[in-house]
PDB file of C-alpha atoms and ligand atoms in Angstrom:
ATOM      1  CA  UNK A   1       1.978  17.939  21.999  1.00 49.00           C
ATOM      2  CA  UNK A   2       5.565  17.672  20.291  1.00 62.00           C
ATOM      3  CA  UNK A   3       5.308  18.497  16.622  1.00 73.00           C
ATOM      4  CA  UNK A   4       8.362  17.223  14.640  1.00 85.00           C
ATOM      5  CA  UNK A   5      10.258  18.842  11.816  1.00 92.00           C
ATOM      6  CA  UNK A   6       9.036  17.734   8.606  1.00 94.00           C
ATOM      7  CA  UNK A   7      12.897  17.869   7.410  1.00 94.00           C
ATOM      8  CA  UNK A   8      13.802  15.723  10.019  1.00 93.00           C
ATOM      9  CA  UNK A   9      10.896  13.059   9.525  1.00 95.00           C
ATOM     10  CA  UNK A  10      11.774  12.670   5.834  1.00 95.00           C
ATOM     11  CA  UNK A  11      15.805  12.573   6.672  1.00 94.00           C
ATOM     12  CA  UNK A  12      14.975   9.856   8.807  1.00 93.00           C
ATOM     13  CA  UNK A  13      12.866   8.031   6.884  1.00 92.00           C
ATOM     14  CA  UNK A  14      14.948   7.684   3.884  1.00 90.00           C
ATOM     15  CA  UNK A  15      17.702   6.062   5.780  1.00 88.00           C
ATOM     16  CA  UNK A  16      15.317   3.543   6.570  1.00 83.00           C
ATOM     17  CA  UNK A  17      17.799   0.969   5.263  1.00 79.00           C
ATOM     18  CA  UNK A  18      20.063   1.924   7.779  1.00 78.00           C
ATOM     19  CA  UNK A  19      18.311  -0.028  10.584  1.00 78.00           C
ATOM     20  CA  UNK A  20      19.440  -2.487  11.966  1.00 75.00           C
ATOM     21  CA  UNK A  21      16.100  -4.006  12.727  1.00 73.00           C
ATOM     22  CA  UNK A  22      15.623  -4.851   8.746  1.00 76.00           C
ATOM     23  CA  UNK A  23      16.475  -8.396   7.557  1.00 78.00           C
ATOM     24  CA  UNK A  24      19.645  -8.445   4.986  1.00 80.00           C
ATOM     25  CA  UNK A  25      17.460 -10.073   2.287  1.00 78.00           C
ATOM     26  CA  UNK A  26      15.021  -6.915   2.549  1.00 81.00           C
ATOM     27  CA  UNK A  27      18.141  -4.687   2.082  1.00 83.00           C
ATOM     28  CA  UNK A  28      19.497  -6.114  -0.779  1.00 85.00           C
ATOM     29  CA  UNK A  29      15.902  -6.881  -2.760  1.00 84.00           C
ATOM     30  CA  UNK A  30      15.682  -2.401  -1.919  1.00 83.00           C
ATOM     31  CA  UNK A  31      18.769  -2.376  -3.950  1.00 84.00           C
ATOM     32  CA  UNK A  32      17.619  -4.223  -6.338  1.00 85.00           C
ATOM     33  CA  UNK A  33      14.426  -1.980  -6.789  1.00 82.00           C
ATOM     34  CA  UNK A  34      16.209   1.321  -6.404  1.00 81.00           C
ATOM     35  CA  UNK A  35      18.336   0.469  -9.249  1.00 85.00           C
ATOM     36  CA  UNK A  36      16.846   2.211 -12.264  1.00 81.00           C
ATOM     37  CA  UNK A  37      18.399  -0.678 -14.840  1.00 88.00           C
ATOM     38  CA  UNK A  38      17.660  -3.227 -13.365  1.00 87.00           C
ATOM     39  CA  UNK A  39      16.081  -6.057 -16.314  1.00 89.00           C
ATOM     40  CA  UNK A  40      13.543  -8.564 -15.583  1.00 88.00           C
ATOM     41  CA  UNK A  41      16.145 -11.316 -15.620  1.00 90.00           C
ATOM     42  CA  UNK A  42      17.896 -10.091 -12.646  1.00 91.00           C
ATOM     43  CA  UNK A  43      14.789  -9.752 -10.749  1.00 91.00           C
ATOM     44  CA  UNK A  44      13.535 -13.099 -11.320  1.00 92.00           C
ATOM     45  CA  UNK A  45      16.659 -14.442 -10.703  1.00 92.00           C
ATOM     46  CA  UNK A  46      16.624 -12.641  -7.494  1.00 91.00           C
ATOM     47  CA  UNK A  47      13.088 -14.107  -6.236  1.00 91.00           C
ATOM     48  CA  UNK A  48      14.179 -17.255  -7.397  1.00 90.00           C
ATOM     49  CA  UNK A  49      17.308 -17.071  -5.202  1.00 91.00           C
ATOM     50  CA  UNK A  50      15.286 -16.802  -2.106  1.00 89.00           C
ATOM     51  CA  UNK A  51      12.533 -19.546  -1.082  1.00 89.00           C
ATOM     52  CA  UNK A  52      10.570 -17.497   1.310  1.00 86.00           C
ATOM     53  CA  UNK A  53      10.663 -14.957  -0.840  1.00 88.00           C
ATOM     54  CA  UNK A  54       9.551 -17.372  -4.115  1.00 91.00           C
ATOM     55  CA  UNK A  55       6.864 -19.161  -2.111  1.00 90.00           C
ATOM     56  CA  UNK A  56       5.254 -15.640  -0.986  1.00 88.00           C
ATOM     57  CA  UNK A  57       5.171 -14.182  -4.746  1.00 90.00           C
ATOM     58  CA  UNK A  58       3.452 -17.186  -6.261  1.00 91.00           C
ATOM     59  CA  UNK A  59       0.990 -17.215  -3.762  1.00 91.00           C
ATOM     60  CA  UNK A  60      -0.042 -13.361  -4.823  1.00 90.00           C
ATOM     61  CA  UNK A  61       0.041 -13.782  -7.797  1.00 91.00           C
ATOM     62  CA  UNK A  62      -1.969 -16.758  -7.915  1.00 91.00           C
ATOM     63  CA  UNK A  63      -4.323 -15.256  -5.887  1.00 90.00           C
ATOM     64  CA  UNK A  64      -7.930 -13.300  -6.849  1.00 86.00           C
ATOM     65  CA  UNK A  65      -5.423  -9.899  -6.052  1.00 89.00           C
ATOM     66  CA  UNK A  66      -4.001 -10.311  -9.802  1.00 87.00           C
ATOM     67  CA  UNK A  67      -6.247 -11.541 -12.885  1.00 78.00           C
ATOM     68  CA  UNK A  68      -4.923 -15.004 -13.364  1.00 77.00           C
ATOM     69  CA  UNK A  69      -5.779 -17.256 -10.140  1.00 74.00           C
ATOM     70  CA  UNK A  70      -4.128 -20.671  -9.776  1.00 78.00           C
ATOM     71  CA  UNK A  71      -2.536 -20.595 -13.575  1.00 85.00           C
ATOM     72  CA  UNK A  72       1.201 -19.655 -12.394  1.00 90.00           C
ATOM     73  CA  UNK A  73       3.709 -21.644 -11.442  1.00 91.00           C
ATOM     74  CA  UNK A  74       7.168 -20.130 -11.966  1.00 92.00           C
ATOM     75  CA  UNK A  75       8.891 -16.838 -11.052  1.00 91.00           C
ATOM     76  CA  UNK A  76       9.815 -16.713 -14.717  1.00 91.00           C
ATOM     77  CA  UNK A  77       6.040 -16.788 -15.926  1.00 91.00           C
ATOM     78  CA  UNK A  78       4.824 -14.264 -13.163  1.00 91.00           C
ATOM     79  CA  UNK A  79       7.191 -11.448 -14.223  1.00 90.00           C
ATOM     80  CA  UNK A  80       6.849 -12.193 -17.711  1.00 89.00           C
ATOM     81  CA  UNK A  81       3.224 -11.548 -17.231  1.00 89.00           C
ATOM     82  CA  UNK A  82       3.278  -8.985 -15.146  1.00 89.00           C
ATOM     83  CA  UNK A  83       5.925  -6.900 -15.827  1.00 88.00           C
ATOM     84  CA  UNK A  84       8.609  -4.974 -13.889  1.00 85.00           C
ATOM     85  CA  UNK A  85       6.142  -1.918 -11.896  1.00 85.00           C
ATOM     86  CA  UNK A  86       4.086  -4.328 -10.827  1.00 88.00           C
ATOM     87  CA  UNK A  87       6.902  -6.977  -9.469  1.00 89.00           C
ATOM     88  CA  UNK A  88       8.428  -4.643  -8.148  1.00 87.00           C
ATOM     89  CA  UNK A  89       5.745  -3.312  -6.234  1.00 89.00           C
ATOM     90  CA  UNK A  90       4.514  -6.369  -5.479  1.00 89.00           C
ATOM     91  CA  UNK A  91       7.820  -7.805  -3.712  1.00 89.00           C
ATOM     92  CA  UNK A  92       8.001  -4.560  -1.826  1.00 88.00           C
ATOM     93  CA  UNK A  93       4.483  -5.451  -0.480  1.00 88.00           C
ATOM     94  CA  UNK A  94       4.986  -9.304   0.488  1.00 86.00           C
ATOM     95  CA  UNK A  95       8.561  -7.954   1.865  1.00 84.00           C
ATOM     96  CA  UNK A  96       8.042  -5.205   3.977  1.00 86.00           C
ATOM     97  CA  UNK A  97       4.599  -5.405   5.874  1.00 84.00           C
ATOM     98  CA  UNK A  98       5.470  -8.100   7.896  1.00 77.00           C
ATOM     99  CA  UNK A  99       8.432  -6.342   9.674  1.00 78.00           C
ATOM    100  CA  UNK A 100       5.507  -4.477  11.552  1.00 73.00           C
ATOM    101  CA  UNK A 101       2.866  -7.540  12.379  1.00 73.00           C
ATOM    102  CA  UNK A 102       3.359  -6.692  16.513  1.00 73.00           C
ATOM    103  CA  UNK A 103       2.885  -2.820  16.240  1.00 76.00           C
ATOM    104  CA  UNK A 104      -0.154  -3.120  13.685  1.00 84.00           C
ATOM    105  CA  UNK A 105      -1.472  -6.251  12.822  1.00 87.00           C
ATOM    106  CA  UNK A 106      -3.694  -6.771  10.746  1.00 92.00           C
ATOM    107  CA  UNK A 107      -2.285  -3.797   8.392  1.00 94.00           C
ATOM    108  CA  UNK A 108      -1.257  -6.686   5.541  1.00 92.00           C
ATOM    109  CA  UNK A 109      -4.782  -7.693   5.243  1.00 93.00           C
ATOM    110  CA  UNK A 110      -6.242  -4.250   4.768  1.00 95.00           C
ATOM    111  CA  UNK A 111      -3.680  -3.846   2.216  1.00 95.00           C
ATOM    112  CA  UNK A 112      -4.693  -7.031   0.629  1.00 94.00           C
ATOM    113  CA  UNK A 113      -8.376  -6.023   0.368  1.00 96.00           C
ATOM    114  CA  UNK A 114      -7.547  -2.697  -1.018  1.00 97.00           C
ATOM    115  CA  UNK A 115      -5.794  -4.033  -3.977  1.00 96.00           C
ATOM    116  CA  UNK A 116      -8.824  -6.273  -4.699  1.00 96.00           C
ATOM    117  CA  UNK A 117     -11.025  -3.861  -4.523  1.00 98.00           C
ATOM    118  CA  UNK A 118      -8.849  -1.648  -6.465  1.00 98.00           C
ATOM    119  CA  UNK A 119      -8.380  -4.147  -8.702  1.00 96.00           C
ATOM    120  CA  UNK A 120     -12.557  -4.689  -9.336  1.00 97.00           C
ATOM    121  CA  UNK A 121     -13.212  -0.962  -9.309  1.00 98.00           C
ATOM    122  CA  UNK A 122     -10.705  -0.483 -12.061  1.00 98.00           C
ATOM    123  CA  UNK A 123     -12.182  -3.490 -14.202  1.00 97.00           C
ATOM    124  CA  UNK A 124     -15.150  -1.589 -13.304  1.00 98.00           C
ATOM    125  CA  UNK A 125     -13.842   1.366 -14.841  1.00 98.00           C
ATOM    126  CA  UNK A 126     -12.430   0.007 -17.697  1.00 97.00           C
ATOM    127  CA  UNK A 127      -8.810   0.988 -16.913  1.00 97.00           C
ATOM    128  CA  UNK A 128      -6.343  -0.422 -19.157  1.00 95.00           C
ATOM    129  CA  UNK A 129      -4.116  -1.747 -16.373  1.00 93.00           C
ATOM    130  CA  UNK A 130      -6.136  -3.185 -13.356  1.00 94.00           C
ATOM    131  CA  UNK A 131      -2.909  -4.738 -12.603  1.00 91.00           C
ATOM    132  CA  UNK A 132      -1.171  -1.348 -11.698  1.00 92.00           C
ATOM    133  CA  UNK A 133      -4.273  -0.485 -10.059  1.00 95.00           C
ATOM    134  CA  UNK A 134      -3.716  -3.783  -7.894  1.00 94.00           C
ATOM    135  CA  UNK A 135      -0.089  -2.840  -6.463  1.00 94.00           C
ATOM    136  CA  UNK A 136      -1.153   1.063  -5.840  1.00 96.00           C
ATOM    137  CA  UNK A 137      -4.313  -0.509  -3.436  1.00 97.00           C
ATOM    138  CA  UNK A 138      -1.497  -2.862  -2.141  1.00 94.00           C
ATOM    139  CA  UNK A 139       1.105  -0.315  -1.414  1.00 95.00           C
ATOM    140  CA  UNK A 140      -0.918   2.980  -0.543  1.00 97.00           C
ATOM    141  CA  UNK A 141      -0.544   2.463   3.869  1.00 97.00           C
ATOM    142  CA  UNK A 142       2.945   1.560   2.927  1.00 95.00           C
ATOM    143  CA  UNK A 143       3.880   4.907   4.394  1.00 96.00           C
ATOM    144  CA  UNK A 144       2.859   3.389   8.167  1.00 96.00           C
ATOM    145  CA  UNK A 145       5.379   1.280   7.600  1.00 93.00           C
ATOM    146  CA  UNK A 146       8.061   3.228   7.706  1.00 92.00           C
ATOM    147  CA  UNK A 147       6.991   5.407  10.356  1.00 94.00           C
ATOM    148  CA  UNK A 148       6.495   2.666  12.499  1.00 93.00           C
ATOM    149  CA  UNK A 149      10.512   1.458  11.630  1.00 90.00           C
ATOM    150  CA  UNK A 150      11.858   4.589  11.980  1.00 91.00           C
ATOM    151  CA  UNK A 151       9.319   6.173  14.742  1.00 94.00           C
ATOM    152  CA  UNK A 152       8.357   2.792  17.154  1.00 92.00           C
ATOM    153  CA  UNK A 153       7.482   4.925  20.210  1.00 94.00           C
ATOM    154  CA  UNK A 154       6.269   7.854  18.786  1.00 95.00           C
ATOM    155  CA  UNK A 155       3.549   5.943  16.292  1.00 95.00           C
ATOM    156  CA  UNK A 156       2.567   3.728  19.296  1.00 95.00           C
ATOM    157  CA  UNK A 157       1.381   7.150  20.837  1.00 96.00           C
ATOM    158  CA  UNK A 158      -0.042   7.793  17.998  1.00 96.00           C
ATOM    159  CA  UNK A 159      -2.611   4.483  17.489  1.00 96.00           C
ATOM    160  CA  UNK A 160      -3.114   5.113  21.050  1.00 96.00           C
ATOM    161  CA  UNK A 161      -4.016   8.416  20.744  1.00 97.00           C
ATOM    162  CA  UNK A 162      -6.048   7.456  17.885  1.00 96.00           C
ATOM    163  CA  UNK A 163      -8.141   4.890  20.347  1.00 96.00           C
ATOM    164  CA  UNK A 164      -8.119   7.275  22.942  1.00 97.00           C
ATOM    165  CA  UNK A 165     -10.101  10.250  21.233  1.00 97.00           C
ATOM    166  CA  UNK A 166     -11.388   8.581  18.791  1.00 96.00           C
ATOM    167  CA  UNK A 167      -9.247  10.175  15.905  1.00 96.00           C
ATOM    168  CA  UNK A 168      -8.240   8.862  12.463  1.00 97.00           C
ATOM    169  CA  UNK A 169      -4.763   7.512  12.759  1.00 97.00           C
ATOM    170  CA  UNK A 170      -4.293  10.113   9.847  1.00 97.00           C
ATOM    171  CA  UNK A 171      -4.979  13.005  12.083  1.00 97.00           C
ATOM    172  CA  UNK A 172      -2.972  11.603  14.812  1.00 97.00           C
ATOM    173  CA  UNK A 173      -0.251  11.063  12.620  1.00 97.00           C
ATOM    174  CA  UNK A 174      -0.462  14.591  11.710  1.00 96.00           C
ATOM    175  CA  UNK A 175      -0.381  15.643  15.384  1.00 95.00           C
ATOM    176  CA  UNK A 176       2.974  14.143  16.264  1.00 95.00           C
ATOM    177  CA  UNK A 177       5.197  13.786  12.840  1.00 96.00           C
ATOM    178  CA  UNK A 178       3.857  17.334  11.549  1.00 96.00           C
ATOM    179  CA  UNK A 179       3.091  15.296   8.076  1.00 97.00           C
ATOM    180  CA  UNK A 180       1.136  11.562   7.607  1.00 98.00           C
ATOM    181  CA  UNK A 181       1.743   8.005   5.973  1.00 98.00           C
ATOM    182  CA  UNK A 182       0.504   9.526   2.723  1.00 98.00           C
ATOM    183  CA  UNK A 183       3.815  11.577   2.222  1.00 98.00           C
ATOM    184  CA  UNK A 184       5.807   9.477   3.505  1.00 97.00           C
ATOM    185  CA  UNK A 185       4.727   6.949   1.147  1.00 96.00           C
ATOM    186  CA  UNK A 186       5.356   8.824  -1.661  1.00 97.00           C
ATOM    187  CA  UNK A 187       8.641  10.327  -0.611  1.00 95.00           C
ATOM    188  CA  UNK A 188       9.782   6.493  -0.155  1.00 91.00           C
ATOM    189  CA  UNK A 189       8.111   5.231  -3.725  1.00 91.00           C
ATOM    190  CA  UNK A 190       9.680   8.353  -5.511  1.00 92.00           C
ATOM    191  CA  UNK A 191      13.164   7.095  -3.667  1.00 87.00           C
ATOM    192  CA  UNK A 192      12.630   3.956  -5.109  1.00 83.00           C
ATOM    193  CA  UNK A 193      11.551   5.145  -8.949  1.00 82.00           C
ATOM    194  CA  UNK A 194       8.374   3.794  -8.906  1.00 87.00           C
ATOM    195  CA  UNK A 195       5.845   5.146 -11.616  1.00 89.00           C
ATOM    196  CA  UNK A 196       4.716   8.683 -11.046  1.00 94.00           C
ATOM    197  CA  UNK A 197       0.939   7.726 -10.877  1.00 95.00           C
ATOM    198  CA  UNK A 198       1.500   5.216  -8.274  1.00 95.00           C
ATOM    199  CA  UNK A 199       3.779   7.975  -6.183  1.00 96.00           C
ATOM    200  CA  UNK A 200       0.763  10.157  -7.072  1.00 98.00           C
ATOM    201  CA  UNK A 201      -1.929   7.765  -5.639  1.00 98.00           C
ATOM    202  CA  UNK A 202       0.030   7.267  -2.552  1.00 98.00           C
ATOM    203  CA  UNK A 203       0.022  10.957  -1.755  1.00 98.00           C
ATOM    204  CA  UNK A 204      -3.677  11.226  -2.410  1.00 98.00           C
ATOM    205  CA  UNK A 205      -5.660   8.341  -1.661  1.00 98.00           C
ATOM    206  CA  UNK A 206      -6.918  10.404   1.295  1.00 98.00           C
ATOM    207  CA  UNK A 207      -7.615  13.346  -0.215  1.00 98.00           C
ATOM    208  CA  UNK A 208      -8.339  12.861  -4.299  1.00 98.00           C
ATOM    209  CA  UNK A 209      -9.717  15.979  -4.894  1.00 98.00           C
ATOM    210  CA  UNK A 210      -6.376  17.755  -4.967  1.00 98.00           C
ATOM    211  CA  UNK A 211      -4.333  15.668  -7.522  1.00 98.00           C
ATOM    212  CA  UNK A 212      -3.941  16.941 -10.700  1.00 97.00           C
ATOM    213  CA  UNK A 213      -2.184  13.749 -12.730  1.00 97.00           C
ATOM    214  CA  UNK A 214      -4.044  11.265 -11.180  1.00 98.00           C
ATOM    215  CA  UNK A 215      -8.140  11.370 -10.216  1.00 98.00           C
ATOM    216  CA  UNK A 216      -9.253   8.535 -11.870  1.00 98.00           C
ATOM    217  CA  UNK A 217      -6.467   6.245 -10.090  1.00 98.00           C
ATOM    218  CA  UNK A 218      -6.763   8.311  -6.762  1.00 98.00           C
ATOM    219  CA  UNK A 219     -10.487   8.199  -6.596  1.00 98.00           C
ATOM    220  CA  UNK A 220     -10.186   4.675  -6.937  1.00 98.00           C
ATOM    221  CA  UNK A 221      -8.004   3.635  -4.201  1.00 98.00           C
ATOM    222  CA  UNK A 222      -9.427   6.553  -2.086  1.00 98.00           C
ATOM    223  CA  UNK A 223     -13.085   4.050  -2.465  1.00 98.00           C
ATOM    224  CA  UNK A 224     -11.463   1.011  -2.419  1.00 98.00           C
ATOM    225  CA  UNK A 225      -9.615   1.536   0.974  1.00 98.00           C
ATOM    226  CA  UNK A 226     -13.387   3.060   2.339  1.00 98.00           C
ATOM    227  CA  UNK A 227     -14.680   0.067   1.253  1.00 98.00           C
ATOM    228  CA  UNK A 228     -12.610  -2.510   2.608  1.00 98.00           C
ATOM    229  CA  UNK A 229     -12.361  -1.175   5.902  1.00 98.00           C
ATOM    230  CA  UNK A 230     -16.403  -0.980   5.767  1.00 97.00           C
ATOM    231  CA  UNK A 231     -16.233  -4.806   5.465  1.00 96.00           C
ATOM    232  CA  UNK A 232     -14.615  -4.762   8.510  1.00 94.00           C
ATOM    233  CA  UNK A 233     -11.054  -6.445   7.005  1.00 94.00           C
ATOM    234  CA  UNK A 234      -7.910  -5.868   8.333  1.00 93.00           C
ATOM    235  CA  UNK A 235      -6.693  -3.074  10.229  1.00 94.00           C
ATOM    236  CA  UNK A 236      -5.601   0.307   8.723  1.00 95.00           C
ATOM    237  CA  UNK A 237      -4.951   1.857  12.748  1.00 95.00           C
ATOM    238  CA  UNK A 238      -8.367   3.019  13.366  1.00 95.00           C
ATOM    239  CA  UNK A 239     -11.627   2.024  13.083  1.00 94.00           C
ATOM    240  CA  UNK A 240     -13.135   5.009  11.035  1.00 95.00           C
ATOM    241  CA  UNK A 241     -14.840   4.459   7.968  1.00 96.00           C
ATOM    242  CA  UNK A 242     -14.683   7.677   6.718  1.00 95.00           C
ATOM    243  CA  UNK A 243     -16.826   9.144   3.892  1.00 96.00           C
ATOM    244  CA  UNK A 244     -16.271   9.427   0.390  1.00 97.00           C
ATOM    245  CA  UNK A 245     -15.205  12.897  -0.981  1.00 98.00           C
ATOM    246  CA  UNK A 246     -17.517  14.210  -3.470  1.00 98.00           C
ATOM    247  CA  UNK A 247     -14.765  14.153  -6.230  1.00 98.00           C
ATOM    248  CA  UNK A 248     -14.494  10.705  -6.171  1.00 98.00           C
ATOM    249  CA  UNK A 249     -18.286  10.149  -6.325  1.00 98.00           C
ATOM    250  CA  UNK A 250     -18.302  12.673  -9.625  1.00 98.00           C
ATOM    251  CA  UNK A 251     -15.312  10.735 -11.155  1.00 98.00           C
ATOM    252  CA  UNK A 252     -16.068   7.398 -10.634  1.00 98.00           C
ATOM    253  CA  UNK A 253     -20.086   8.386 -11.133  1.00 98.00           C
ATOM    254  CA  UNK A 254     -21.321   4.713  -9.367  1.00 98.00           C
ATOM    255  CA  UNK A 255     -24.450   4.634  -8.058  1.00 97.00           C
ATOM    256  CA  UNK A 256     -26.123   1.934  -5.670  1.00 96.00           C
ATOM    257  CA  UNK A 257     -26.380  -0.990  -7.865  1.00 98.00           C
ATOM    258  CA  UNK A 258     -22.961  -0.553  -8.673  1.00 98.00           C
ATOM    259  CA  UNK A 259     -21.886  -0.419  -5.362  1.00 97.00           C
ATOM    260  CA  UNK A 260     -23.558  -3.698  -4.724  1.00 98.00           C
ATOM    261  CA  UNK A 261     -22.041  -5.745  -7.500  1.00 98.00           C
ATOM    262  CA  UNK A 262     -18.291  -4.012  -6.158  1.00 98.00           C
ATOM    263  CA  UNK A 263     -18.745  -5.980  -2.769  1.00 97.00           C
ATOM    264  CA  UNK A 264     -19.854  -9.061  -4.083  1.00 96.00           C
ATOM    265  CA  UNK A 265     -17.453  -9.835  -6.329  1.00 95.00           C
ATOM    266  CA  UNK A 266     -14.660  -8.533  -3.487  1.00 96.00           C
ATOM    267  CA  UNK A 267     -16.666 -11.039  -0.877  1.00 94.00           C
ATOM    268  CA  UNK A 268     -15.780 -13.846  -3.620  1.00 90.00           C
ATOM    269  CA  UNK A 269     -12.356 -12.578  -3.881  1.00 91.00           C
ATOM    270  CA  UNK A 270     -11.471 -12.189  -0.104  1.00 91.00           C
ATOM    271  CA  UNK A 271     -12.955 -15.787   0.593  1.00 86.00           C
ATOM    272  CA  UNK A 272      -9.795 -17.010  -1.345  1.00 84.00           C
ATOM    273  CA  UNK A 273      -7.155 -15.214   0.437  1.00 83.00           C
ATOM    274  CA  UNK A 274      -6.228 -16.606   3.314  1.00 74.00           C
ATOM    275  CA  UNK A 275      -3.416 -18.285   2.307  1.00 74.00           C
ATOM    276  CA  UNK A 276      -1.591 -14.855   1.679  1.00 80.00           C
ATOM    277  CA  UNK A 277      -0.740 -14.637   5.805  1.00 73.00           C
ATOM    278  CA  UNK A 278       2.208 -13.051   6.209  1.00 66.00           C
TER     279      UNK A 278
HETATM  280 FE1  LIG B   1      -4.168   5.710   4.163  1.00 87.07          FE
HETATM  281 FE1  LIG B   2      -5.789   2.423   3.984  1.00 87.07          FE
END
């Protein structure tokens, strides 16, 4: 099997702009985040500019994925209230996953139900920002995205190798780019000068027990994307539910009971949220 030059993966992937394949609007809202002074005036007045782009953030935001359901009803308000990381992370979310809705669909919704469960294991927690929590769930496959833009063929094999012999897409991702959507995710969000937690969580939602800055927030996801994809939501490129590492179980420290009350109040949340279709 051909395994690729790490160098030349990332290269690649960080000229992701340079496709042609990705709509202007997507290209110039990427400026917009990469810019490190950017104000939450120009950002609002950006979403505002676009419709599509408008419609899509006031549906998340008025959805059970953030904490204030139904209660927004201008750009203005929603990054007011929610403040540049989490904008900003949010618009990259609504933005980006549908460009790959033929090679993977259903990826959106398993992002979706990780940020709600993120979101309800960090209330859980008592974390002081379940709202950060929300956009790490949200954006921590974002990595597939980009391999799938800048790799088409290659990450086809790669799904279908996954079906084939029954591997995680993370291993098969491994076989072919020499390095998996966790890196790449983080390589992309430290491009873009998002927070270093969430670049943090995006490297190690897959493996928690090796961050150093980050186990409470890694652990977290980690569950949360275990979790959704034993509900059977979306599709994350395989069809493993994989188990829990230990050092999740000791930081988060839930037991049965717990577990229980996590999936009904995500049932009540993922009733609500089909109007978030890409
Ligand atoms: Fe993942
Ligand atoms: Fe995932």
């Amino acid at each position: 099997m051909r395994n690729m030059d790490v160098r030349r993966v990332r290269e690649k992937i960080e000229n992701v702009t340079a496709l042609p394949t990705i709509p202007k609007v997507l290209n110039k809202l990427l400026a917009v985040i990469e810019n490190p002074r950017v104000s939450l005036n120009e950002i609002s007045n950006f979403i505002a500019g676009d419709p599509a782009l408008t419609t899509k953030v006031l549906r998340m935001v008025n959805s059970p994925v953030y904490g204030f359901p139904g209660r927004i009803s201008s750009v203005n308000q929603a990054v007011i209230l929610l403040g540049l990381t989490v904008v900003k992370g949010l618009l990259l979310g609504v933005s980006v996953f549908d460009l790959m809705q033929k090679t993977m669909t259903g990826l959106w919704e398993h992002s979706i139900g990780c940020a709600i469960f993120s979101r309800i294991i960090a209330i859980k927690k008592g974390h002081r920002d379940p709202d950060e929590l929300s956009v790490d769930g949200l954006l921590h496959d974002i990595g597939k995205v980009f391999l799938v833009l800048q790799f088409p063929d290659e990450y086809q094999q790669a799904l279908a190798e996954s079906r084939r012999d029954s591997l995680t897409i993370y291993s098969s991702e491994k076989n072919r780019f020499n390095t998996t959507h966790s890196s790449v995710g983080s390589w992309m969000a430290r491009k873009w000068r998002f927070p270093a937690s969430l670049i943090d969580v995006i490297e190690y939602h897959h493996k928690p027990q090796l961050t150093k800055n980050t186990p409470l927030e890694s652990s977290i996801v980690h569950l949360a994307d275990i979790l959704v994809r034993s509900r059977g939501y979306g599709f994350p490129g395989d069809d493993f539910v994989m188990p829990v590492e230990q050092a999740a179980w000791d930081v988060l420290g839930f037991d049965e009971a717990d577990l229980a009350e996590i999936f009904k109040e995500a049932e009540e949340s993922l009733g609500m949220t089909e109007d978030l279709a890409l």
